[in-house]
Amino acid sequence: MLSTKNIISIDDLSIDDINLIMENADSFYEVLGREFKKVPTLRGKTIINLFFESSTRTRTSFEIAAKRLSADMINFSASTSSLKKGESIIDTLKTIQSMMIDLLIMRHSDSGVMNFIAGNIDVPLINAGDGKHQHPTQALLDLYTIKKSFKDFKGLKVAIAGDILNSRVARSDIKLFKRMGMDVTIVSAPMLLPENLEYFDSNYVYDIDKIIEDIDILYMLRMQFERQDRKYYPSIKEYNRFLSLNMERLKKMKRGSLIMHAGPVIRGIEISENVMNYAENYSGFKINTQVTNGVAVRMALIYLMLGST
Ligand code: CP
């Protein structure tokens, strides 16, 4: 059982919670390798996926995780709901809650909206990404992916590169990685950084070449154009010069180092087309592995929230 009812921020989880999720993810990862990939654990439980913002990985991953645990999973469509008739989000959620559901999984483009919602409903809530604020389950699956490649988190050198300003992944990952003892360096340009950079309590460089030979993990961030109200970088050419992963930089990386990305990747911006094509046969390239691990980690999380008592 976890120490928290809602998972809105990665800070809601204690170190014991995180270790418990990692241990349980191992068991569920084993289930995913079976021919019959399903356990009866959450039979009779009902989970609602409410995605007010687009998603490929997170929404599908939660749906598969719930179904593999035998829970009933309902995908709520905001675009065809009574929200369109003027119903407020709280009234919509109270309506859904009245149907005796057990868990809400929600994504929304407004940063911080989950705290507002959690204060108005009784049912447990998992934040599947809110604006620039937090994406805690991404951080957990990223940690699990790192755990499967290294003996210990302590002292691992991680560089997180790109659009930090608009990234909920960066906000969750940096917090979690530092709590687990990793040494985090932010690689970005001043235009792509928040004013309160000290919040991250991390090293900072503007040029990826300054760290590329020394790191254990390179975590690339997508340019989040949908959250940018203006042009934040002079040109893609300059972005490629200072911040992108190309073949030349890939060759300089340490043996055994990992390349990670939450997805979706915009080929030609944060990672070159050549690296993306080459990486399909490169064991250190973890983007698809992160997606696979996401199902096991989300199974573990849902199980610990609903089924372990
Ligand atoms: N990593 C992630 O959140 O991807 P989606 O936007 O496809 O869910």
Short mmCIF file of N, CA and C and ligand atoms in Angstrom, two decimals, residues 51 53-61 107 128-129 135 137-138 141-142 168-169 219 222 226-227 261-264 290-291 298, ligand 1:
data_model
loop_
_atom_site.label_atom_id
_atom_site.label_comp_id
_atom_site.label_asym_id
_atom_site.label_seq_id
_atom_site.Cartn_x
_atom_site.Cartn_y
_atom_site.Cartn_z
N PHE A 51 -8.68 12.09 -20.60
CA PHE A 51 -7.59 12.82 -21.27
C PHE A 51 -8.17 14.03 -21.99
N GLU A 53 -6.16 16.28 -23.11
CA GLU A 53 -5.06 16.69 -23.99
C GLU A 53 -4.58 15.43 -24.72
N SER A 54 -4.06 15.59 -25.92
CA SER A 54 -3.70 14.42 -26.74
C SER A 54 -2.60 13.56 -26.11
N SER A 55 -2.62 12.29 -26.44
CA SER A 55 -1.66 11.32 -25.90
C SER A 55 -1.69 10.06 -26.74
N THR A 56 -0.53 9.48 -26.96
CA THR A 56 -0.46 8.14 -27.56
C THR A 56 -0.03 7.15 -26.47
N ARG A 57 1.15 7.41 -25.88
CA ARG A 57 1.74 6.46 -24.94
C ARG A 57 0.97 6.35 -23.62
N THR A 58 0.79 7.47 -22.94
CA THR A 58 0.30 7.42 -21.55
C THR A 58 -1.12 6.86 -21.50
N ARG A 59 -1.97 7.36 -22.37
CA ARG A 59 -3.37 6.91 -22.35
C ARG A 59 -3.48 5.42 -22.65
N THR A 60 -2.78 4.98 -23.70
CA THR A 60 -2.86 3.57 -24.08
C THR A 60 -2.21 2.69 -23.02
N SER A 61 -1.10 3.16 -22.48
CA SER A 61 -0.37 2.40 -21.46
C SER A 61 -1.24 2.18 -20.21
N ARG A 107 -5.39 13.64 -17.64
CA ARG A 107 -4.41 14.55 -18.27
C ARG A 107 -5.14 15.83 -18.63
N ALA A 128 -1.82 12.20 -15.09
CA ALA A 128 -1.16 11.65 -16.29
C ALA A 128 -0.52 12.76 -17.11
N GLY A 129 -0.26 13.91 -16.46
CA GLY A 129 0.38 15.04 -17.12
C GLY A 129 -0.52 16.26 -17.06
N HIS A 135 4.49 15.11 -14.46
CA HIS A 135 4.11 13.88 -15.17
C HIS A 135 4.74 12.73 -14.35
N THR A 137 4.05 9.60 -13.50
CA THR A 137 4.22 8.20 -13.94
C THR A 137 5.30 8.09 -15.02
N GLN A 138 5.54 9.18 -15.76
CA GLN A 138 6.66 9.16 -16.71
C GLN A 138 7.97 9.05 -15.93
N LEU A 141 8.45 5.44 -14.68
CA LEU A 141 8.85 4.47 -15.71
C LEU A 141 10.27 4.76 -16.19
N ASP A 142 10.66 6.03 -16.15
CA ASP A 142 12.04 6.38 -16.51
C ASP A 142 13.01 5.81 -15.47
N ARG A 168 6.92 19.18 -18.34
CA ARG A 168 6.50 18.52 -17.09
C ARG A 168 7.36 17.28 -16.83
N VAL A 169 7.85 16.66 -17.91
CA VAL A 169 8.73 15.49 -17.75
C VAL A 169 10.00 15.91 -17.00
N TYR A 219 19.06 12.30 -21.52
CA TYR A 219 17.61 12.34 -21.60
C TYR A 219 17.22 13.54 -22.46
N ARG A 222 11.50 16.89 -25.89
CA ARG A 222 10.86 17.41 -27.11
C ARG A 222 10.69 18.93 -27.01
N GLU A 226 3.40 23.18 -28.62
CA GLU A 226 1.99 23.44 -28.23
C GLU A 226 1.90 24.29 -26.97
N ARG A 227 3.00 24.39 -26.20
CA ARG A 227 2.97 25.22 -24.99
C ARG A 227 3.78 26.52 -25.17
N HIS A 261 14.06 9.28 -23.94
CA HIS A 261 13.16 10.33 -24.42
C HIS A 261 11.75 9.87 -24.06
N ALA A 262 10.94 10.79 -23.54
CA ALA A 262 9.57 10.39 -23.14
C ALA A 262 8.67 10.15 -24.35
N GLY A 263 9.08 10.70 -25.52
CA GLY A 263 8.23 10.62 -26.70
C GLY A 263 7.08 11.60 -26.60
N PRO A 264 6.47 12.00 -27.70
CA PRO A 264 6.91 11.67 -29.05
C PRO A 264 8.18 12.44 -29.45
N GLN A 290 11.29 2.23 -22.75
CA GLN A 290 10.56 3.06 -21.78
C GLN A 290 9.05 2.82 -21.91
N VAL A 291 8.59 2.71 -23.15
CA VAL A 291 7.15 2.51 -23.37
C VAL A 291 6.72 1.14 -22.81
N ARG A 298 2.90 1.12 -14.53
CA ARG A 298 1.51 1.59 -14.29
C ARG A 298 0.65 0.46 -13.71
N1 CP B 1 5.38 10.39 -22.78
C1 CP B 1 4.13 10.86 -23.00
O1 CP B 1 3.50 11.46 -22.14
O2 CP B 1 3.66 10.59 -24.26
P1 CP B 1 2.16 10.86 -24.75
O3 CP B 1 1.98 12.35 -24.84
O4 CP B 1 2.07 10.17 -26.11
O5 CP B 1 1.24 10.26 -23.74
#
